[in-house]
Backbone as JSON Lines, residues from 0, in Angstrom:
{"i":0,"aa":"M","n":[10.17,83.81,57.79],"ca":[9.57,82.57,58.19],"c":[9.73,81.61,57.02]}
{"i":1,"aa":"G","n":[10.46,80.55,57.23],"ca":[10.7,79.6,56.16],"c":[11.84,78.68,56.54]}
{"i":2,"aa":"E","n":[12.07,77.74,55.67],"ca":[13.11,76.74,55.95],"c":[14.43,77.11,55.3]}
{"i":3,"aa":"R","n":[15.37,76.22,55.38],"ca":[16.75,76.48,54.95],"c":[16.84,77.01,53.52]}
{"i":4,"aa":"G","n":[16.07,76.44,52.59],"ca":[16.18,76.84,51.19],"c":[15.93,78.32,50.95]}
{"i":5,"aa":"I","n":[14.85,78.84,51.46],"ca":[14.54,80.25,51.25],"c":[15.5,81.14,52.02]}
{"i":6,"aa":"R","n":[15.9,80.71,53.2],"ca":[16.83,81.49,54.0],"c":[18.2,81.59,53.3]}
{"i":7,"aa":"E","n":[18.66,80.48,52.73],"ca":[19.93,80.49,52.0],"c":[19.83,81.32,50.72]}
{"i":8,"aa":"A","n":[18.7,81.21,50.01],"ca":[18.52,82.0,48.78],"c":[18.54,83.5,49.09]}
{"i":9,"aa":"L","n":[17.86,83.89,50.14],"ca":[17.85,85.3,50.51],"c":[19.24,85.78,50.92]}
{"i":10,"aa":"S","n":[19.92,84.98,51.74],"ca":[21.27,85.35,52.19],"c":[22.23,85.47,51.01]}
{"i":11,"aa":"S","n":[22.15,84.52,50.08],"ca":[23.08,84.55,48.94],"c":[22.78,85.73,48.01]}
{"i":12,"aa":"A","n":[21.56,86.27,48.08],"ca":[21.22,87.45,47.29],"c":[21.55,88.74,48.03]}
{"i":13,"aa":"G","n":[22.17,88.62,49.21],"ca":[22.57,89.79,49.96],"c":[21.54,90.32,50.94]}
{"i":14,"aa":"V","n":[20.49,89.56,51.15],"ca":[19.45,89.97,52.1],"c":[19.82,89.47,53.49]}
{"i":15,"aa":"R","n":[19.81,90.37,54.45],"ca":[20.1,89.98,55.83],"c":[18.86,89.34,56.44]}
{"i":16,"aa":"V","n":[18.96,88.09,56.86],"ca":[17.86,87.37,57.46],"c":[17.93,87.56,58.97]}
{"i":17,"aa":"I","n":[16.84,88.05,59.55],"ca":[16.81,88.38,60.97],"c":[15.86,87.43,61.69]}
{"i":18,"aa":"D","n":[16.33,86.82,62.75],"ca":[15.49,85.96,63.58],"c":[15.13,86.69,64.86]}
{"i":19,"aa":"G","n":[14.3,86.05,65.66],"ca":[13.97,86.62,66.96],"c":[12.77,87.53,66.89]}
{"i":20,"aa":"E","n":[12.81,88.6,67.67],"ca":[11.68,89.52,67.77],"c":[12.15,90.96,67.58]}
{"i":21,"aa":"P","n":[12.58,91.31,66.35],"ca":[13.03,92.68,66.11],"c":[11.86,93.66,66.19]}
{"i":22,"aa":"D","n":[12.17,94.93,66.4],"ca":[11.14,95.96,66.46],"c":[10.65,96.35,65.07]}
{"i":23,"aa":"A","n":[11.53,96.25,64.07],"ca":[11.16,96.65,62.71],"c":[12.05,95.92,61.7]}
{"i":24,"aa":"V","n":[11.49,95.64,60.54],"ca":[12.22,95.09,59.4],"c":[11.6,95.69,58.15]}
{"i":25,"aa":"D","n":[12.29,95.56,57.03],"ca":[11.76,96.07,55.75],"c":[10.73,95.11,55.16]}
{"i":26,"aa":"H","n":[11.0,93.82,55.26],"ca":[10.14,92.8,54.67],"c":[9.94,91.63,55.62]}
{"i":27,"aa":"V","n":[8.76,91.05,55.57],"ca":[8.5,89.76,56.2],"c":[8.3,88.79,55.04]}
{"i":28,"aa":"V","n":[9.15,87.78,54.96],"ca":[9.08,86.79,53.88],"c":[8.54,85.49,54.47]}
{"i":29,"aa":"V","n":[7.51,84.96,53.82],"ca":[6.86,83.74,54.29],"c":[7.06,82.64,53.27]}
{"i":30,"aa":"G","n":[7.59,81.53,53.74],"ca":[7.71,80.32,52.94],"c":[7.22,79.15,53.76]}
{"i":31,"aa":"W","n":[7.34,77.97,53.2],"ca":[6.92,76.77,53.93],"c":[7.82,76.6,55.14]}
{"i":32,"aa":"D","n":[7.24,76.37,56.3],"ca":[8.02,76.28,57.54],"c":[7.39,75.23,58.45]}
{"i":33,"aa":"R","n":[8.03,74.07,58.51],"ca":[7.5,72.98,59.35],"c":[7.78,73.2,60.83]}
{"i":34,"aa":"D","n":[8.56,74.23,61.15],"ca":[8.86,74.54,62.55],"c":[8.24,75.86,63.0]}
{"i":35,"aa":"V","n":[7.19,76.29,62.32],"ca":[6.55,77.56,62.69],"c":[5.99,77.47,64.11]}
{"i":36,"aa":"T","n":[6.05,78.58,64.8],"ca":[5.51,78.66,66.17],"c":[4.55,79.85,66.26]}
{"i":37,"aa":"Y","n":[3.76,79.86,67.29],"ca":[2.88,81.01,67.52],"c":[3.72,82.28,67.67]}
{"i":38,"aa":"A","n":[4.86,82.17,68.34],"ca":[5.73,83.34,68.53],"c":[6.19,83.9,67.18]}
{"i":39,"aa":"K","n":[6.56,83.05,66.23],"ca":[6.97,83.52,64.89],"c":[5.81,84.22,64.2]}
{"i":40,"aa":"L","n":[4.61,83.63,64.27],"ca":[3.44,84.23,63.62],"c":[3.09,85.57,64.27]}
{"i":41,"aa":"R","n":[3.15,85.63,65.59],"ca":[2.85,86.87,66.31],"c":[3.84,87.97,65.91]}
{"i":42,"aa":"T","n":[5.12,87.64,65.92],"ca":[6.15,88.62,65.57],"c":[5.98,89.1,64.14]}
{"i":43,"aa":"A","n":[5.76,88.18,63.21],"ca":[5.58,88.55,61.81],"c":[4.37,89.46,61.65]}
{"i":44,"aa":"S","n":[3.27,89.13,62.31],"ca":[2.06,89.95,62.22],"c":[2.31,91.37,62.73]}
{"i":45,"aa":"L","n":[2.98,91.49,63.85],"ca":[3.28,92.81,64.41],"c":[4.2,93.61,63.49]}
{"i":46,"aa":"L","n":[5.19,92.94,62.89],"ca":[6.11,93.64,61.98],"c":[5.37,94.15,60.75]}
{"i":47,"aa":"I","n":[4.44,93.36,60.25],"ca":[3.64,93.78,59.09],"c":[2.78,94.98,59.47]}
{"i":48,"aa":"Q","n":[2.18,94.93,60.64],"ca":[1.35,96.05,61.11],"c":[2.18,97.32,61.3]}
{"i":49,"aa":"R","n":[3.47,97.16,61.55],"ca":[4.36,98.32,61.72],"c":[4.93,98.8,60.39]}
{"i":50,"aa":"G","n":[4.53,98.18,59.28],"ca":[4.95,98.68,57.98],"c":[5.83,97.78,57.14]}
{"i":51,"aa":"A","n":[6.22,96.62,57.63],"ca":[7.03,95.71,56.81],"c":[6.19,95.2,55.64]}
{"i":52,"aa":"R","n":[6.8,95.11,54.46],"ca":[6.12,94.54,53.3],"c":[6.02,93.04,53.47]}
{"i":53,"aa":"L","n":[4.88,92.48,53.12],"ca":[4.65,91.05,53.23],"c":[4.88,90.39,51.87]}
{"i":54,"aa":"V","n":[5.84,89.46,51.83],"ca":[6.19,88.75,50.61],"c":[6.1,87.26,50.89]}
{"i":55,"aa":"A","n":[5.52,86.52,49.95],"ca":[5.38,85.07,50.12],"c":[6.04,84.34,48.95]}
{"i":56,"aa":"T","n":[6.65,83.21,49.25],"ca":[7.26,82.39,48.2],"c":[6.21,81.71,47.36]}
{"i":57,"aa":"N","n":[5.07,81.36,47.96],"ca":[3.94,80.77,47.25],"c":[2.72,80.86,48.15]}
{"i":58,"aa":"A","n":[1.57,80.6,47.56],"ca":[0.33,80.67,48.33],"c":[-0.37,79.31,48.39]}
{"i":59,"aa":"D","n":[0.4,78.24,48.21],"ca":[-0.2,76.9,48.27],"c":[-0.76,76.66,49.66]}
{"i":60,"aa":"P","n":[-2.07,76.4,49.76],"ca":[-2.66,76.21,51.08],"c":[-2.2,74.93,51.77]}
{"i":61,"aa":"S","n":[-1.77,73.96,50.98],"ca":[-1.37,72.69,51.59],"c":[-0.17,72.11,50.86]}
{"i":62,"aa":"F","n":[0.47,71.17,51.53],"ca":[1.62,70.46,50.98],"c":[1.24,68.98,50.9]}
{"i":63,"aa":"P","n":[1.25,68.4,49.7],"ca":[0.87,66.99,49.59],"c":[1.96,66.07,50.14]}
{"i":64,"aa":"A","n":[1.64,65.38,51.21],"ca":[2.57,64.45,51.85],"c":[2.01,63.03,51.69]}
{"i":65,"aa":"P","n":[2.83,62.01,51.87],"ca":[2.36,60.63,51.67],"c":[1.11,60.27,52.47]}
{"i":66,"aa":"E","n":[0.99,60.8,53.67],"ca":[-0.16,60.42,54.51],"c":[-1.34,61.37,54.4]}
{"i":67,"aa":"G","n":[-1.21,62.42,53.6],"ca":[-2.29,63.4,53.44],"c":[-1.71,64.79,53.28]}
{"i":68,"aa":"F","n":[-2.54,65.79,53.37],"ca":[-2.08,67.16,53.18],"c":[-1.64,67.8,54.5]}
{"i":69,"aa":"W","n":[-0.5,68.48,54.43],"ca":[0.02,69.26,55.56],"c":[-0.25,70.73,55.26]}
{"i":70,"aa":"P","n":[-0.27,71.59,56.28],"ca":[-0.4,73.03,56.01],"c":[0.78,73.51,55.17]}
{"i":71,"aa":"G","n":[0.48,74.25,54.12],"ca":[1.51,74.8,53.24],"c":[1.82,76.24,53.58]}
{"i":72,"aa":"A","n":[2.67,76.86,52.76],"ca":[3.03,78.26,52.97],"c":[1.8,79.16,52.93]}
{"i":73,"aa":"G","n":[0.83,78.8,52.09],"ca":[-0.39,79.6,51.99],"c":[-1.22,79.57,53.26]}
{"i":74,"aa":"A","n":[-1.15,78.47,54.0],"ca":[-1.86,78.39,55.27],"c":[-1.23,79.35,56.28]}
{"i":75,"aa":"L","n":[0.1,79.4,56.29],"ca":[0.79,80.35,57.18],"c":[0.5,81.78,56.73]}
{"i":76,"aa":"L","n":[0.52,81.99,55.42],"ca":[0.23,83.3,54.87],"c":[-1.17,83.76,55.26]}
{"i":77,"aa":"A","n":[-2.13,82.83,55.24],"ca":[-3.51,83.18,55.61],"c":[-3.6,83.7,57.04]}
{"i":78,"aa":"V","n":[-2.82,83.13,57.94],"ca":[-2.81,83.62,59.31],"c":[-2.36,85.09,59.33]}
{"i":79,"aa":"L","n":[-1.31,85.39,58.58],"ca":[-0.75,86.75,58.6],"c":[-1.64,87.75,57.88]}
{"i":80,"aa":"T","n":[-2.23,87.36,56.75],"ca":[-3.1,88.3,56.04],"c":[-4.39,88.54,56.82]}
{"i":81,"aa":"T","n":[-4.9,87.5,57.46],"ca":[-6.12,87.66,58.26],"c":[-5.86,88.54,59.47]}
{"i":82,"aa":"T","n":[-4.72,88.34,60.12],"ca":[-4.4,89.1,61.32],"c":[-4.06,90.56,61.01]}
{"i":83,"aa":"S","n":[-3.27,90.77,59.97],"ca":[-2.78,92.12,59.67],"c":[-3.68,92.92,58.73]}
{"i":84,"aa":"G","n":[-4.49,92.22,57.94],"ca":[-5.3,92.91,56.94],"c":[-4.51,93.32,55.71]}
{"i":85,"aa":"V","n":[-3.28,92.83,55.59],"ca":[-2.4,93.18,54.48],"c":[-2.29,92.0,53.53]}
{"i":86,"aa":"E","n":[-2.42,92.26,52.23],"ca":[-2.24,91.21,51.23],"c":[-0.76,91.11,50.86]}
{"i":87,"aa":"A","n":[-0.32,89.91,50.6],"ca":[1.09,89.67,50.27],"c":[1.37,89.82,48.78]}
{"i":88,"aa":"E","n":[2.61,90.12,48.47],"ca":[3.1,89.98,47.11],"c":[3.64,88.56,47.02]}
{"i":89,"aa":"V","n":[3.01,87.74,46.2],"ca":[3.45,86.36,46.03],"c":[4.39,86.32,44.84]}
{"i":90,"aa":"V","n":[5.63,85.87,45.08],"ca":[6.66,85.94,44.04],"c":[6.97,84.6,43.37]}
{"i":91,"aa":"G","n":[6.43,83.51,43.89],"ca":[6.7,82.2,43.3],"c":[5.62,81.78,42.33]}
{"i":92,"aa":"K","n":[5.79,80.59,41.75],"ca":[4.81,80.12,40.77],"c":[3.44,79.95,41.4]}
{"i":93,"aa":"P","n":[2.41,80.23,40.69],"ca":[2.33,80.63,39.28],"c":[2.24,82.14,39.08]}
{"i":94,"aa":"H","n":[2.72,82.92,39.98],"ca":[2.57,84.37,39.93],"c":[3.6,85.03,39.02]}
{"i":95,"aa":"P","n":[3.27,86.19,38.46],"ca":[4.11,86.84,37.45],"c":[5.57,87.09,37.81]}
{"i":96,"aa":"P","n":[5.95,87.5,39.02],"ca":[7.36,87.82,39.24],"c":[8.32,86.69,38.85]}
{"i":97,"aa":"L","n":[8.02,85.47,39.23],"ca":[8.89,84.35,38.89],"c":[8.89,84.07,37.4]}
{"i":98,"aa":"L","n":[7.71,84.03,36.8],"ca":[7.62,83.72,35.37],"c":[8.27,84.79,34.51]}
{"i":99,"aa":"L","n":[8.04,86.05,34.83],"ca":[8.62,87.14,34.04],"c":[10.14,87.18,34.18]}
{"i":100,"aa":"T","n":[10.65,86.9,35.36],"ca":[12.1,86.83,35.55],"c":[12.69,85.7,34.72]}
{"i":101,"aa":"A","n":[12.04,84.55,34.72],"ca":[12.52,83.41,33.92],"c":[12.5,83.75,32.44]}
{"i":102,"aa":"L","n":[11.45,84.4,31.98],"ca":[11.38,84.78,30.57],"c":[12.49,85.76,30.2]}
{"i":103,"aa":"R","n":[12.74,86.76,31.07],"ca":[13.82,87.73,30.81],"c":[15.17,87.04,30.74]}
{"i":104,"aa":"R","n":[15.42,86.13,31.68],"ca":[16.72,85.45,31.73],"c":[16.96,84.55,30.53]}
{"i":105,"aa":"T","n":[15.89,84.02,29.95],"ca":[16.05,83.13,28.8],"c":[15.92,83.88,27.48]}
{"i":106,"aa":"G","n":[15.66,85.19,27.55],"ca":[15.56,86.0,26.35],"c":[14.24,85.85,25.62]}
{"i":107,"aa":"G","n":[13.28,85.19,26.23],"ca":[11.99,84.99,25.58],"c":[11.0,86.08,25.93]}
{"i":108,"aa":"E","n":[9.98,86.18,25.1],"ca":[8.89,87.1,25.42],"c":[7.75,86.3,26.02]}
{"i":109,"aa":"H","n":[7.18,85.41,25.25],"ca":[6.15,84.5,25.75],"c":[6.27,83.17,25.01]}
{"i":110,"aa":"P","n":[7.42,82.52,25.12],"ca":[7.55,81.22,24.45],"c":[6.72,80.18,25.2]}
{"i":111,"aa":"L","n":[6.68,79.0,24.65],"ca":[5.99,77.92,25.35],"c":[6.73,77.65,26.65]}
{"i":112,"aa":"V","n":[6.01,77.74,27.74],"ca":[6.59,77.51,29.06],"c":[5.81,76.4,29.72]}
{"i":113,"aa":"I","n":[6.52,75.41,30.23],"ca":[5.87,74.33,30.96],"c":[6.39,74.37,32.39]}
{"i":114,"aa":"G","n":[5.48,74.53,33.33],"ca":[5.85,74.55,34.74],"c":[5.56,73.2,35.36]}
{"i":115,"aa":"T","n":[6.41,72.77,36.26],"ca":[6.17,71.52,36.96],"c":[5.86,71.81,38.41]}
{"i":116,"aa":"G","n":[5.1,70.93,39.03],"ca":[4.78,71.12,40.42],"c":[4.09,69.9,40.99]}
{"i":117,"aa":"S","n":[3.86,69.94,42.28],"ca":[3.25,68.81,42.96],"c":[1.73,68.87,42.95]}
{"i":118,"aa":"R","n":[1.18,69.94,42.43],"ca":[-0.27,70.08,42.37],"c":[-0.64,70.8,41.08]}
{"i":119,"aa":"P","n":[-1.81,70.5,40.52],"ca":[-2.19,71.13,39.25],"c":[-2.28,72.64,39.31]}
{"i":120,"aa":"T","n":[-2.6,73.22,40.45],"ca":[-2.77,74.67,40.54],"c":[-1.46,75.42,40.69]}
{"i":121,"aa":"S","n":[-0.38,74.76,41.09],"ca":[0.88,75.48,41.3],"c":[1.48,76.03,40.01]}
{"i":122,"aa":"P","n":[1.74,75.19,39.01],"ca":[2.39,75.75,37.84],"c":[1.44,76.51,36.92]}
{"i":123,"aa":"G","n":[0.15,76.33,37.04],"ca":[-0.89,76.9,36.17],"c":[-0.64,78.22,35.5]}
{"i":124,"aa":"R","n":[-1.65,78.96,35.29],"ca":[-1.59,80.22,34.55],"c":[-1.32,81.38,35.5]}
{"i":125,"aa":"S","n":[-0.4,82.23,35.09],"ca":[-0.12,83.44,35.86],"c":[-1.37,84.31,35.84]}
{"i":126,"aa":"R","n":[-1.74,84.84,36.98],"ca":[-3.02,85.51,37.1],"c":[-3.06,86.93,36.54]}
{"i":127,"aa":"S","n":[-2.1,87.77,36.83],"ca":[-2.3,89.18,36.57],"c":[-1.86,89.66,35.2]}
{"i":128,"aa":"D","n":[-0.97,88.95,34.52],"ca":[-0.56,89.47,33.22],"c":[-0.82,88.49,32.08]}
{"i":129,"aa":"G","n":[-1.44,87.35,32.37],"ca":[-1.81,86.42,31.33],"c":[-0.66,85.57,30.8]}
{"i":130,"aa":"T","n":[0.5,85.6,31.46],"ca":[1.62,84.77,31.03],"c":[1.18,83.31,31.07]}
{"i":131,"aa":"A","n":[1.16,82.66,29.93],"ca":[0.68,81.27,29.88],"c":[1.76,80.33,30.37]}
{"i":132,"aa":"C","n":[1.34,79.37,31.14],"ca":[2.26,78.35,31.62],"c":[1.48,77.05,31.69]}
{"i":133,"aa":"S","n":[1.81,76.1,30.82],"ca":[1.11,74.83,30.82],"c":[1.48,74.03,32.06]}
{"i":134,"aa":"S","n":[0.51,73.29,32.58],"ca":[0.72,72.49,33.78],"c":[1.3,71.14,33.46]}
{"i":135,"aa":"C","n":[2.2,70.7,34.33],"ca":[2.78,69.36,34.21],"c":[3.03,68.85,35.62]}
{"i":136,"aa":"P","n":[1.95,68.4,36.35],"ca":[2.15,67.93,37.72],"c":[3.06,66.71,37.78]}
{"i":137,"aa":"V","n":[3.89,66.66,38.8],"ca":[4.78,65.51,38.98],"c":[4.6,64.92,40.36]}
């Protein structure tokens, strides 16, 4: 569940992206999706209940738009976690998987890292391992 960016990133990493209503998948990946439907949410929930791992690109509850806030990936994620009872592994900022991968790729251990984002809570501090990331909202 997500838009072109996440779908292309997954495909380019060798992950087969499956649409429709499959009986089983290894992972359900949730990103921001302006075309989400009840059918997509229902299918994702059932797949998670059947054992698919739930992974989210971010847990932002809303997306700041010019006219106000729109539901974000976190709002979609909340539907799935509430329905399935399964917590997601969130891999985007400010969570450790993204920050630790960036640190490894740049050869750093814990250098000064400044994250940018559309909201003060997005780039903030990584929760589980204490990786510091100063905020710089744009």
